[in-house]
Amino acid sequence: MGSERAARMILACSVLLAASGGVRAEEGVGPWVSGDEAELRLVSAVSAVAPGAGTVPLALHMRLAEGWRIYWRTPGASGLPPQLDWSGSDNLEAVAMAWPAPVRFVFFGQESYGYRGEVLFPLAAQLVRPGEAAEFRLMVMYLVCREVCIPGESELALDLAAGAPRPTTAAAEIARHAARLPAPAASRGVSIRAIAEPQGLAVIAAAREAFAAPDLFLEWQIAPGHRRPDLPRPALSLAEGGREATFRLGLHPPLVRPGTPLRVTLVDGAAAVEADVTVEPALP
């Protein structure tokens, strides 16, 4: 009798849900969309656009299948970073995308940079009409790789009404990932210099506290039509009780001649910092 009663209750609940159109989606949290070896969704930290608000905190949330990876804004020797197309949106002026610090991959002997498992990209959506409702439509084009690489494409949607906002269930996750974005190096007491050497480039980072196992990622502008060179894994040496890290790369002029502007991302465990530096001439 107990099982029959439970069955009747389940049937009754199913009828009620069908009549009401099913469970209502949470405001500010888009549905998961299955793609090639990945799931994606678009989420907001707030449930509505506050009166007068010109910017809305969003995030692109990706979950990758076991063993698959996607790429950082500068992918390294191979790969392509995710490309975002917001052209189908309403009340959207521009979107600034933040990139979490990457990890290093070795793929067929070449170094590439990106993400495994789960990654959340914080987004700052600037509105055309502050305080009004917004419709976000996002086409994400991405490349996932394991032994082979597969191009993926997913359409995501999220609508926000105008009104009094409240935190969504995604707000804490967005804040947690945003706290792990690379911080300005100076704000964490880290100074970074890049020095041209006869055999390549030396990047020297000095910090108030000792480094544990730091890694380094370099970015610089290249001339149109030229391929970015494959970067070797830097050779690391620590000094001053671990508070000074020197990374040496076998990069030769004219790639990194004095005056070349670089963006340096330094990762040490869960901590990461960034700095824009200019390559200095070799010390006399």
PDB file of C-alpha atoms in Angstrom:
ATOM      1  CA  MET A   1       0.000   0.000   0.000  1.00  0.00           C
ATOM      2  CA  GLY A   2       2.846   2.379   0.821  1.00  0.00           C
ATOM      3  CA  SER A   3       4.375   2.007  -2.642  1.00  0.00           C
ATOM      4  CA  GLU A   4       0.979   2.564  -4.311  1.00  0.00           C
ATOM      5  CA  ARG A   5       0.422   5.734  -2.276  1.00  0.00           C
ATOM      6  CA  ALA A   6       3.910   7.018  -3.211  1.00  0.00           C
ATOM      7  CA  ALA A   7       3.208   6.281  -6.871  1.00  0.00           C
ATOM      8  CA  ARG A   8      -0.069   8.225  -6.738  1.00  0.00           C
ATOM      9  CA  MET A   9       1.674  11.173  -5.070  1.00  0.00           C
ATOM     10  CA  ILE A  10       4.416  11.216  -7.745  1.00  0.00           C
ATOM     11  CA  LEU A  11       1.769  11.073 -10.484  1.00  0.00           C
ATOM     12  CA  ALA A  12      -0.176  13.927  -8.891  1.00  0.00           C
ATOM     13  CA  CYS A  13       2.972  16.069  -8.625  1.00  0.00           C
ATOM     14  CA  SER A  14       3.802  15.330 -12.261  1.00  0.00           C
ATOM     15  CA  VAL A  15       0.357  16.486 -13.354  1.00  0.00           C
ATOM     16  CA  LEU A  16       0.692  19.702 -11.352  1.00  0.00           C
ATOM     17  CA  LEU A  17       4.136  20.416 -12.792  1.00  0.00           C
ATOM     18  CA  ALA A  18       2.911  19.789 -16.317  1.00  0.00           C
ATOM     19  CA  ALA A  19      -0.020  22.105 -15.780  1.00  0.00           C
ATOM     20  CA  SER A  20       2.247  24.864 -14.469  1.00  0.00           C
ATOM     21  CA  GLY A  21       4.840  24.509 -17.212  1.00  0.00           C
ATOM     22  CA  GLY A  22       7.413  22.695 -15.036  1.00  0.00           C
ATOM     23  CA  VAL A  23       9.895  24.067 -12.531  1.00  0.00           C
ATOM     24  CA  ARG A  24      10.560  27.761 -13.078  1.00  0.00           C
ATOM     25  CA  ALA A  25      14.188  28.572 -13.896  1.00  0.00           C
ATOM     26  CA  GLU A  26      16.007  30.791 -11.422  1.00  0.00           C
ATOM     27  CA  GLU A  27      16.310  34.417 -12.441  1.00  0.00           C
ATOM     28  CA  GLY A  28      19.857  35.267 -13.429  1.00  0.00           C
ATOM     29  CA  VAL A  29      21.000  31.675 -14.010  1.00  0.00           C
ATOM     30  CA  GLY A  30      20.926  30.316 -17.545  1.00  0.00           C
ATOM     31  CA  PRO A  31      20.492  26.614 -18.361  1.00  0.00           C
ATOM     32  CA  TRP A  32      23.382  24.293 -19.091  1.00  0.00           C
ATOM     33  CA  VAL A  33      23.896  23.737 -22.814  1.00  0.00           C
ATOM     34  CA  SER A  34      25.684  20.561 -23.914  1.00  0.00           C
ATOM     35  CA  GLY A  35      28.429  21.048 -26.498  1.00  0.00           C
ATOM     36  CA  ASP A  36      31.347  19.069 -27.850  1.00  0.00           C
ATOM     37  CA  GLU A  37      32.999  17.501 -24.779  1.00  0.00           C
ATOM     38  CA  ALA A  38      31.808  20.499 -22.735  1.00  0.00           C
ATOM     39  CA  GLU A  39      28.805  22.012 -20.969  1.00  0.00           C
ATOM     40  CA  LEU A  40      28.318  25.778 -20.930  1.00  0.00           C
ATOM     41  CA  ARG A  41      25.970  28.266 -19.323  1.00  0.00           C
ATOM     42  CA  LEU A  42      25.655  32.029 -18.883  1.00  0.00           C
ATOM     43  CA  VAL A  43      25.011  33.244 -15.337  1.00  0.00           C
ATOM     44  CA  SER A  44      24.631  36.520 -13.462  1.00  0.00           C
ATOM     45  CA  ALA A  45      25.597  37.433  -9.920  1.00  0.00           C
ATOM     46  CA  VAL A  46      22.336  39.395  -9.592  1.00  0.00           C
ATOM     47  CA  SER A  47      18.745  38.473 -10.364  1.00  0.00           C
ATOM     48  CA  ALA A  48      17.788  41.805 -11.975  1.00  0.00           C
ATOM     49  CA  VAL A  49      19.190  45.072 -13.317  1.00  0.00           C
ATOM     50  CA  ALA A  50      19.199  47.569 -10.462  1.00  0.00           C
ATOM     51  CA  PRO A  51      17.773  51.067 -11.034  1.00  0.00           C
ATOM     52  CA  GLY A  52      20.451  53.161 -12.730  1.00  0.00           C
ATOM     53  CA  ALA A  53      22.914  50.248 -13.011  1.00  0.00           C
ATOM     54  CA  GLY A  54      25.163  50.608 -16.049  1.00  0.00           C
ATOM     55  CA  THR A  55      27.083  47.362 -15.605  1.00  0.00           C
ATOM     56  CA  VAL A  56      25.950  43.826 -14.771  1.00  0.00           C
ATOM     57  CA  PRO A  57      28.300  41.127 -13.361  1.00  0.00           C
ATOM     58  CA  LEU A  58      27.981  38.007 -15.536  1.00  0.00           C
ATOM     59  CA  ALA A  59      30.098  34.901 -16.090  1.00  0.00           C
ATOM     60  CA  LEU A  60      30.637  32.239 -18.714  1.00  0.00           C
ATOM     61  CA  HIS A  61      30.719  28.889 -16.905  1.00  0.00           C
ATOM     62  CA  MET A  62      32.274  25.863 -18.652  1.00  0.00           C
ATOM     63  CA  ARG A  63      32.592  22.240 -17.527  1.00  0.00           C
ATOM     64  CA  LEU A  64      34.877  20.055 -19.622  1.00  0.00           C
ATOM     65  CA  ALA A  65      34.739  16.302 -20.059  1.00  0.00           C
ATOM     66  CA  GLU A  66      37.468  14.250 -18.374  1.00  0.00           C
ATOM     67  CA  GLY A  67      40.859  14.743 -20.020  1.00  0.00           C
ATOM     68  CA  TRP A  68      39.752  17.579 -22.337  1.00  0.00           C
ATOM     69  CA  ARG A  69      41.055  21.134 -22.245  1.00  0.00           C
ATOM     70  CA  ILE A  70      40.413  24.583 -23.702  1.00  0.00           C
ATOM     71  CA  TYR A  71      42.809  27.458 -24.222  1.00  0.00           C
ATOM     72  CA  TRP A  72      43.864  30.715 -22.598  1.00  0.00           C
ATOM     73  CA  ARG A  73      43.748  34.092 -24.383  1.00  0.00           C
ATOM     74  CA  THR A  74      47.316  33.360 -25.544  1.00  0.00           C
ATOM     75  CA  PRO A  75      47.259  29.606 -26.215  1.00  0.00           C
ATOM     76  CA  GLY A  76      50.983  28.988 -26.718  1.00  0.00           C
ATOM     77  CA  ALA A  77      52.325  26.701 -29.425  1.00  0.00           C
ATOM     78  CA  SER A  78      48.890  25.488 -30.539  1.00  0.00           C
ATOM     79  CA  GLY A  79      45.184  25.953 -29.905  1.00  0.00           C
ATOM     80  CA  LEU A  80      42.665  28.785 -30.069  1.00  0.00           C
ATOM     81  CA  PRO A  81      41.037  30.727 -27.215  1.00  0.00           C
ATOM     82  CA  PRO A  82      37.226  30.864 -26.917  1.00  0.00           C
ATOM     83  CA  GLN A  83      35.600  33.483 -29.159  1.00  0.00           C
ATOM     84  CA  LEU A  84      32.467  35.294 -27.933  1.00  0.00           C
ATOM     85  CA  ASP A  85      29.790  36.806 -30.179  1.00  0.00           C
ATOM     86  CA  TRP A  86      27.154  38.952 -28.413  1.00  0.00           C
ATOM     87  CA  SER A  87      25.521  40.320 -31.567  1.00  0.00           C
ATOM     88  CA  GLY A  88      22.054  38.903 -30.782  1.00  0.00           C
ATOM     89  CA  SER A  89      21.776  40.748 -27.444  1.00  0.00           C
ATOM     90  CA  ASP A  90      19.541  43.683 -26.517  1.00  0.00           C
ATOM     91  CA  ASN A  91      20.594  46.605 -24.293  1.00  0.00           C
ATOM     92  CA  LEU A  92      24.251  45.564 -24.387  1.00  0.00           C
ATOM     93  CA  GLU A  93      27.034  48.030 -25.233  1.00  0.00           C
ATOM     94  CA  ALA A  94      30.177  45.986 -24.549  1.00  0.00           C
ATOM     95  CA  VAL A  95      31.505  43.080 -22.486  1.00  0.00           C
ATOM     96  CA  ALA A  96      34.869  42.891 -20.724  1.00  0.00           C
ATOM     97  CA  MET A  97      36.066  39.306 -20.199  1.00  0.00           C
ATOM     98  CA  ALA A  98      38.487  38.377 -17.411  1.00  0.00           C
ATOM     99  CA  TRP A  99      40.826  35.393 -17.881  1.00  0.00           C
ATOM    100  CA  PRO A 100      41.797  33.168 -14.950  1.00  0.00           C
ATOM    101  CA  ALA A 101      45.454  32.203 -14.744  1.00  0.00           C
ATOM    102  CA  PRO A 102      46.184  29.236 -17.005  1.00  0.00           C
ATOM    103  CA  VAL A 103      47.977  25.945 -16.492  1.00  0.00           C
ATOM    104  CA  ARG A 104      50.665  24.559 -18.790  1.00  0.00           C
ATOM    105  CA  PHE A 105      50.058  21.616 -21.173  1.00  0.00           C
ATOM    106  CA  VAL A 106      52.576  19.564 -23.099  1.00  0.00           C
ATOM    107  CA  PHE A 107      50.898  18.375 -26.302  1.00  0.00           C
ATOM    108  CA  PHE A 108      53.020  16.389 -28.766  1.00  0.00           C
ATOM    109  CA  GLY A 109      56.129  17.978 -27.274  1.00  0.00           C
ATOM    110  CA  GLN A 110      54.817  21.550 -27.545  1.00  0.00           C
ATOM    111  CA  GLU A 111      53.870  23.910 -24.718  1.00  0.00           C
ATOM    112  CA  SER A 112      50.323  25.282 -24.626  1.00  0.00           C
ATOM    113  CA  TYR A 113      48.298  27.096 -21.944  1.00  0.00           C
ATOM    114  CA  GLY A 114      44.686  26.763 -20.866  1.00  0.00           C
ATOM    115  CA  TYR A 115      42.215  25.051 -18.554  1.00  0.00           C
ATOM    116  CA  ARG A 116      40.981  21.604 -17.575  1.00  0.00           C
ATOM    117  CA  GLY A 117      37.921  20.443 -15.671  1.00  0.00           C
ATOM    118  CA  GLU A 118      35.857  23.515 -14.804  1.00  0.00           C
ATOM    119  CA  VAL A 119      36.488  27.185 -15.521  1.00  0.00           C
ATOM    120  CA  LEU A 120      34.442  30.334 -14.987  1.00  0.00           C
ATOM    121  CA  PHE A 121      35.210  33.536 -16.909  1.00  0.00           C
ATOM    122  CA  PRO A 122      33.919  36.673 -15.119  1.00  0.00           C
ATOM    123  CA  LEU A 123      32.262  39.158 -17.494  1.00  0.00           C
ATOM    124  CA  ALA A 124      31.392  42.826 -16.981  1.00  0.00           C
ATOM    125  CA  ALA A 125      28.431  43.641 -19.231  1.00  0.00           C
ATOM    126  CA  GLN A 126      28.050  47.363 -19.981  1.00  0.00           C
ATOM    127  CA  LEU A 127      24.463  48.342 -20.798  1.00  0.00           C
ATOM    128  CA  VAL A 128      23.286  50.798 -23.425  1.00  0.00           C
ATOM    129  CA  ARG A 129      20.356  51.912 -21.259  1.00  0.00           C
ATOM    130  CA  PRO A 130      21.309  51.783 -17.567  1.00  0.00           C
ATOM    131  CA  GLY A 131      18.696  50.379 -15.244  1.00  0.00           C
ATOM    132  CA  GLU A 132      16.611  48.753 -17.998  1.00  0.00           C
ATOM    133  CA  ALA A 133      15.989  45.073 -18.712  1.00  0.00           C
ATOM    134  CA  ALA A 134      18.612  43.277 -20.816  1.00  0.00           C
ATOM    135  CA  GLU A 135      18.617  40.223 -23.060  1.00  0.00           C
ATOM    136  CA  PHE A 136      21.999  38.538 -23.371  1.00  0.00           C
ATOM    137  CA  ARG A 137      22.545  36.236 -26.343  1.00  0.00           C
ATOM    138  CA  LEU A 138      25.975  34.674 -26.593  1.00  0.00           C
ATOM    139  CA  MET A 139      27.487  32.462 -29.272  1.00  0.00           C
ATOM    140  CA  VAL A 140      30.623  30.761 -27.921  1.00  0.00           C
ATOM    141  CA  MET A 141      33.079  29.263 -30.396  1.00  0.00           C
ATOM    142  CA  TYR A 142      35.801  27.183 -28.764  1.00  0.00           C
ATOM    143  CA  LEU A 143      38.352  24.451 -29.374  1.00  0.00           C
ATOM    144  CA  VAL A 144      38.556  21.432 -27.056  1.00  0.00           C
ATOM    145  CA  CYS A 145      41.519  19.087 -27.256  1.00  0.00           C
ATOM    146  CA  ARG A 146      42.693  15.771 -25.901  1.00  0.00           C
ATOM    147  CA  GLU A 147      44.487  13.447 -28.362  1.00  0.00           C
ATOM    148  CA  VAL A 148      42.557  15.293 -31.072  1.00  0.00           C
ATOM    149  CA  CYS A 149      41.017  18.773 -31.226  1.00  0.00           C
ATOM    150  CA  ILE A 150      37.316  19.425 -31.869  1.00  0.00           C
ATOM    151  CA  PRO A 151      35.820  22.841 -32.689  1.00  0.00           C
ATOM    152  CA  GLY A 152      32.676  23.528 -30.657  1.00  0.00           C
ATOM    153  CA  GLU A 153      29.881  26.087 -30.895  1.00  0.00           C
ATOM    154  CA  SER A 154      27.142  26.766 -28.333  1.00  0.00           C
ATOM    155  CA  GLU A 155      24.341  29.332 -28.101  1.00  0.00           C
ATOM    156  CA  LEU A 156      23.635  30.677 -24.617  1.00  0.00           C
ATOM    157  CA  ALA A 157      20.851  32.969 -23.415  1.00  0.00           C
ATOM    158  CA  LEU A 158      20.060  34.904 -20.256  1.00  0.00           C
ATOM    159  CA  ASP A 159      17.403  37.565 -19.618  1.00  0.00           C
ATOM    160  CA  LEU A 160      17.429  40.028 -16.737  1.00  0.00           C
ATOM    161  CA  ALA A 161      14.407  42.118 -15.845  1.00  0.00           C
ATOM    162  CA  ALA A 162      14.679  45.579 -14.338  1.00  0.00           C
ATOM    163  CA  GLY A 163      14.057  45.710 -10.613  1.00  0.00           C
ATOM    164  CA  ALA A 164      15.490  45.241  -7.157  1.00  0.00           C
ATOM    165  CA  PRO A 165      18.371  42.768  -7.488  1.00  0.00           C
ATOM    166  CA  ARG A 166      19.231  39.946  -5.147  1.00  0.00           C
ATOM    167  CA  PRO A 167      22.217  37.586  -5.234  1.00  0.00           C
ATOM    168  CA  THR A 168      21.717  34.474  -7.359  1.00  0.00           C
ATOM    169  CA  THR A 169      22.949  30.990  -6.544  1.00  0.00           C
ATOM    170  CA  ALA A 170      25.810  31.689  -8.963  1.00  0.00           C
ATOM    171  CA  ALA A 171      26.958  34.829  -7.110  1.00  0.00           C
ATOM    172  CA  ALA A 172      29.241  33.024  -4.659  1.00  0.00           C
ATOM    173  CA  GLU A 173      30.822  30.959  -7.451  1.00  0.00           C
ATOM    174  CA  ILE A 174      31.469  34.080  -9.530  1.00  0.00           C
ATOM    175  CA  ALA A 175      33.043  35.833  -6.528  1.00  0.00           C
ATOM    176  CA  ARG A 176      35.191  32.787  -5.732  1.00  0.00           C
ATOM    177  CA  HIS A 177      36.609  32.631  -9.246  1.00  0.00           C
ATOM    178  CA  ALA A 178      37.019  36.423  -9.467  1.00  0.00           C
ATOM    179  CA  ALA A 179      39.128  36.343  -6.302  1.00  0.00           C
ATOM    180  CA  ARG A 180      41.534  33.980  -8.088  1.00  0.00           C
ATOM    181  CA  LEU A 181      42.092  36.213 -11.116  1.00  0.00           C
ATOM    182  CA  PRO A 182      45.655  37.491 -11.494  1.00  0.00           C
ATOM    183  CA  ALA A 183      46.066  40.621  -9.385  1.00  0.00           C
ATOM    184  CA  PRO A 184      48.294  43.581 -10.286  1.00  0.00           C
ATOM    185  CA  ALA A 185      51.760  42.507  -9.173  1.00  0.00           C
ATOM    186  CA  ALA A 186      52.472  45.711  -7.242  1.00  0.00           C
ATOM    187  CA  SER A 187      49.311  45.234  -5.164  1.00  0.00           C
ATOM    188  CA  ARG A 188      50.722  41.929  -3.865  1.00  0.00           C
ATOM    189  CA  GLY A 189      54.194  43.263  -3.184  1.00  0.00           C
ATOM    190  CA  VAL A 190      55.751  41.685  -6.287  1.00  0.00           C
ATOM    191  CA  SER A 191      58.108  43.567  -8.621  1.00  0.00           C
ATOM    192  CA  ILE A 192      58.909  42.179 -12.078  1.00  0.00           C
ATOM    193  CA  ARG A 193      61.667  43.104 -14.539  1.00  0.00           C
ATOM    194  CA  ALA A 194      62.530  41.679 -17.969  1.00  0.00           C
ATOM    195  CA  ILE A 195      66.132  41.903 -19.208  1.00  0.00           C
ATOM    196  CA  ALA A 196      67.463  41.065 -22.658  1.00  0.00           C
ATOM    197  CA  GLU A 197      70.406  38.685 -22.483  1.00  0.00           C
ATOM    198  CA  PRO A 198      72.778  37.393 -25.167  1.00  0.00           C
ATOM    199  CA  GLN A 199      71.089  33.979 -25.097  1.00  0.00           C
ATOM    200  CA  GLY A 200      67.500  35.114 -24.659  1.00  0.00           C
ATOM    201  CA  LEU A 201      65.444  36.751 -21.939  1.00  0.00           C
ATOM    202  CA  ALA A 202      65.571  36.871 -18.153  1.00  0.00           C
ATOM    203  CA  VAL A 203      62.456  37.744 -16.136  1.00  0.00           C
ATOM    204  CA  ILE A 204      63.180  38.512 -12.488  1.00  0.00           C
ATOM    205  CA  ALA A 205      60.391  38.609  -9.883  1.00  0.00           C
ATOM    206  CA  ALA A 206      61.012  39.771  -6.319  1.00  0.00           C
ATOM    207  CA  ALA A 207      58.426  39.373  -3.555  1.00  0.00           C
ATOM    208  CA  ARG A 208      58.015  40.012   0.163  1.00  0.00           C
ATOM    209  CA  GLU A 209      57.282  36.322   0.753  1.00  0.00           C
ATOM    210  CA  ALA A 210      59.065  33.276  -0.611  1.00  0.00           C
ATOM    211  CA  PHE A 211      57.836  31.630  -3.804  1.00  0.00           C
ATOM    212  CA  ALA A 212      56.953  27.932  -3.707  1.00  0.00           C
ATOM    213  CA  ALA A 213      56.806  26.615  -7.292  1.00  0.00           C
ATOM    214  CA  PRO A 214      56.240  29.632  -9.576  1.00  0.00           C
ATOM    215  CA  ASP A 215      55.562  29.452 -13.315  1.00  0.00           C
ATOM    216  CA  LEU A 216      55.657  32.216 -15.900  1.00  0.00           C
ATOM    217  CA  PHE A 217      53.557  33.072 -18.981  1.00  0.00           C
ATOM    218  CA  LEU A 218      54.610  35.794 -21.437  1.00  0.00           C
ATOM    219  CA  GLU A 219      52.585  37.757 -23.986  1.00  0.00           C
ATOM    220  CA  TRP A 220      53.685  40.383 -26.487  1.00  0.00           C
ATOM    221  CA  GLN A 221      52.428  41.933 -29.684  1.00  0.00           C
ATOM    222  CA  ILE A 222      53.709  40.578 -32.971  1.00  0.00           C
ATOM    223  CA  ALA A 223      53.551  42.096 -36.427  1.00  0.00           C
ATOM    224  CA  PRO A 224      50.455  41.226 -38.537  1.00  0.00           C
ATOM    225  CA  GLY A 225      50.998  38.072 -40.560  1.00  0.00           C
ATOM    226  CA  HIS A 226      53.731  36.772 -38.256  1.00  0.00           C
ATOM    227  CA  ARG A 227      53.294  33.659 -36.126  1.00  0.00           C
ATOM    228  CA  ARG A 228      53.929  33.918 -32.413  1.00  0.00           C
ATOM    229  CA  PRO A 229      57.017  31.823 -31.604  1.00  0.00           C
ATOM    230  CA  ASP A 230      56.786  28.619 -29.602  1.00  0.00           C
ATOM    231  CA  LEU A 231      57.940  29.443 -26.081  1.00  0.00           C
ATOM    232  CA  PRO A 232      60.028  26.921 -24.178  1.00  0.00           C
ATOM    233  CA  ARG A 233      59.367  26.180 -20.538  1.00  0.00           C
ATOM    234  CA  PRO A 234      61.427  28.762 -18.637  1.00  0.00           C
ATOM    235  CA  ALA A 235      64.381  27.621 -16.549  1.00  0.00           C
ATOM    236  CA  LEU A 236      63.752  28.674 -12.946  1.00  0.00           C
ATOM    237  CA  SER A 237      66.226  29.589 -10.223  1.00  0.00           C
ATOM    238  CA  LEU A 238      65.383  30.896  -6.745  1.00  0.00           C
ATOM    239  CA  ALA A 239      67.499  33.182  -4.572  1.00  0.00           C
ATOM    240  CA  GLU A 240      67.172  35.384  -1.472  1.00  0.00           C
ATOM    241  CA  GLY A 241      65.537  32.600   0.490  1.00  0.00           C
ATOM    242  CA  GLY A 242      63.026  31.995  -2.299  1.00  0.00           C
ATOM    243  CA  ARG A 243      61.907  35.623  -2.445  1.00  0.00           C
ATOM    244  CA  GLU A 244      63.564  36.205  -5.825  1.00  0.00           C
ATOM    245  CA  ALA A 245      62.668  34.061  -8.839  1.00  0.00           C
ATOM    246  CA  THR A 246      64.595  34.293 -12.109  1.00  0.00           C
ATOM    247  CA  PHE A 247      63.104  32.756 -15.257  1.00  0.00           C
ATOM    248  CA  ARG A 248      65.324  32.358 -18.309  1.00  0.00           C
ATOM    249  CA  LEU A 249      63.998  31.632 -21.793  1.00  0.00           C
ATOM    250  CA  GLY A 250      65.983  30.927 -24.914  1.00  0.00           C
ATOM    251  CA  LEU A 251      64.419  33.700 -27.002  1.00  0.00           C
ATOM    252  CA  HIS A 252      66.707  35.559 -29.324  1.00  0.00           C
ATOM    253  CA  PRO A 253      66.591  39.081 -30.828  1.00  0.00           C
ATOM    254  CA  PRO A 254      64.771  40.629 -32.562  1.00  0.00           C
ATOM    255  CA  LEU A 255      61.844  38.967 -30.735  1.00  0.00           C
ATOM    256  CA  VAL A 256      62.667  40.453 -27.352  1.00  0.00           C
ATOM    257  CA  ARG A 257      65.037  43.298 -28.003  1.00  0.00           C
ATOM    258  CA  PRO A 258      65.204  46.129 -25.439  1.00  0.00           C
ATOM    259  CA  GLY A 259      62.074  48.265 -25.514  1.00  0.00           C
ATOM    260  CA  THR A 260      59.720  45.359 -26.297  1.00  0.00           C
ATOM    261  CA  PRO A 261      56.549  45.643 -24.137  1.00  0.00           C
ATOM    262  CA  LEU A 262      55.550  42.413 -22.384  1.00  0.00           C
ATOM    263  CA  ARG A 263      52.659  41.277 -20.264  1.00  0.00           C
ATOM    264  CA  VAL A 264      53.890  38.896 -17.589  1.00  0.00           C
ATOM    265  CA  THR A 265      51.585  36.491 -15.724  1.00  0.00           C
ATOM    266  CA  LEU A 266      53.225  34.782 -12.751  1.00  0.00           C
ATOM    267  CA  VAL A 267      51.451  31.837 -11.110  1.00  0.00           C
ATOM    268  CA  ASP A 268      52.441  30.214  -7.834  1.00  0.00           C
ATOM    269  CA  GLY A 269      49.919  27.638  -6.668  1.00  0.00           C
ATOM    270  CA  ALA A 270      46.558  29.355  -6.180  1.00  0.00           C
ATOM    271  CA  ALA A 271      48.126  32.842  -6.299  1.00  0.00           C
ATOM    272  CA  ALA A 272      48.660  34.749  -9.544  1.00  0.00           C
ATOM    273  CA  VAL A 273      49.807  38.255 -10.471  1.00  0.00           C
ATOM    274  CA  GLU A 274      50.211  40.212 -13.713  1.00  0.00           C
ATOM    275  CA  ALA A 275      52.395  43.100 -14.759  1.00  0.00           C
ATOM    276  CA  ASP A 276      53.114  45.051 -17.939  1.00  0.00           C
ATOM    277  CA  VAL A 277      56.854  45.570 -18.304  1.00  0.00           C
ATOM    278  CA  THR A 278      59.290  46.790 -20.945  1.00  0.00           C
ATOM    279  CA  VAL A 279      62.358  44.724 -21.795  1.00  0.00           C
ATOM    280  CA  GLU A 280      65.500  46.367 -20.471  1.00  0.00           C
ATOM    281  CA  PRO A 281      68.946  46.162 -22.055  1.00  0.00           C
ATOM    282  CA  ALA A 282      71.403  43.648 -20.674  1.00  0.00           C
ATOM    283  CA  LEU A 283      73.338  44.779 -17.630  1.00  0.00           C
ATOM    284  CA  PRO A 284      76.859  46.008 -18.434  1.00  0.00           C
TER     285      PRO A 284
END
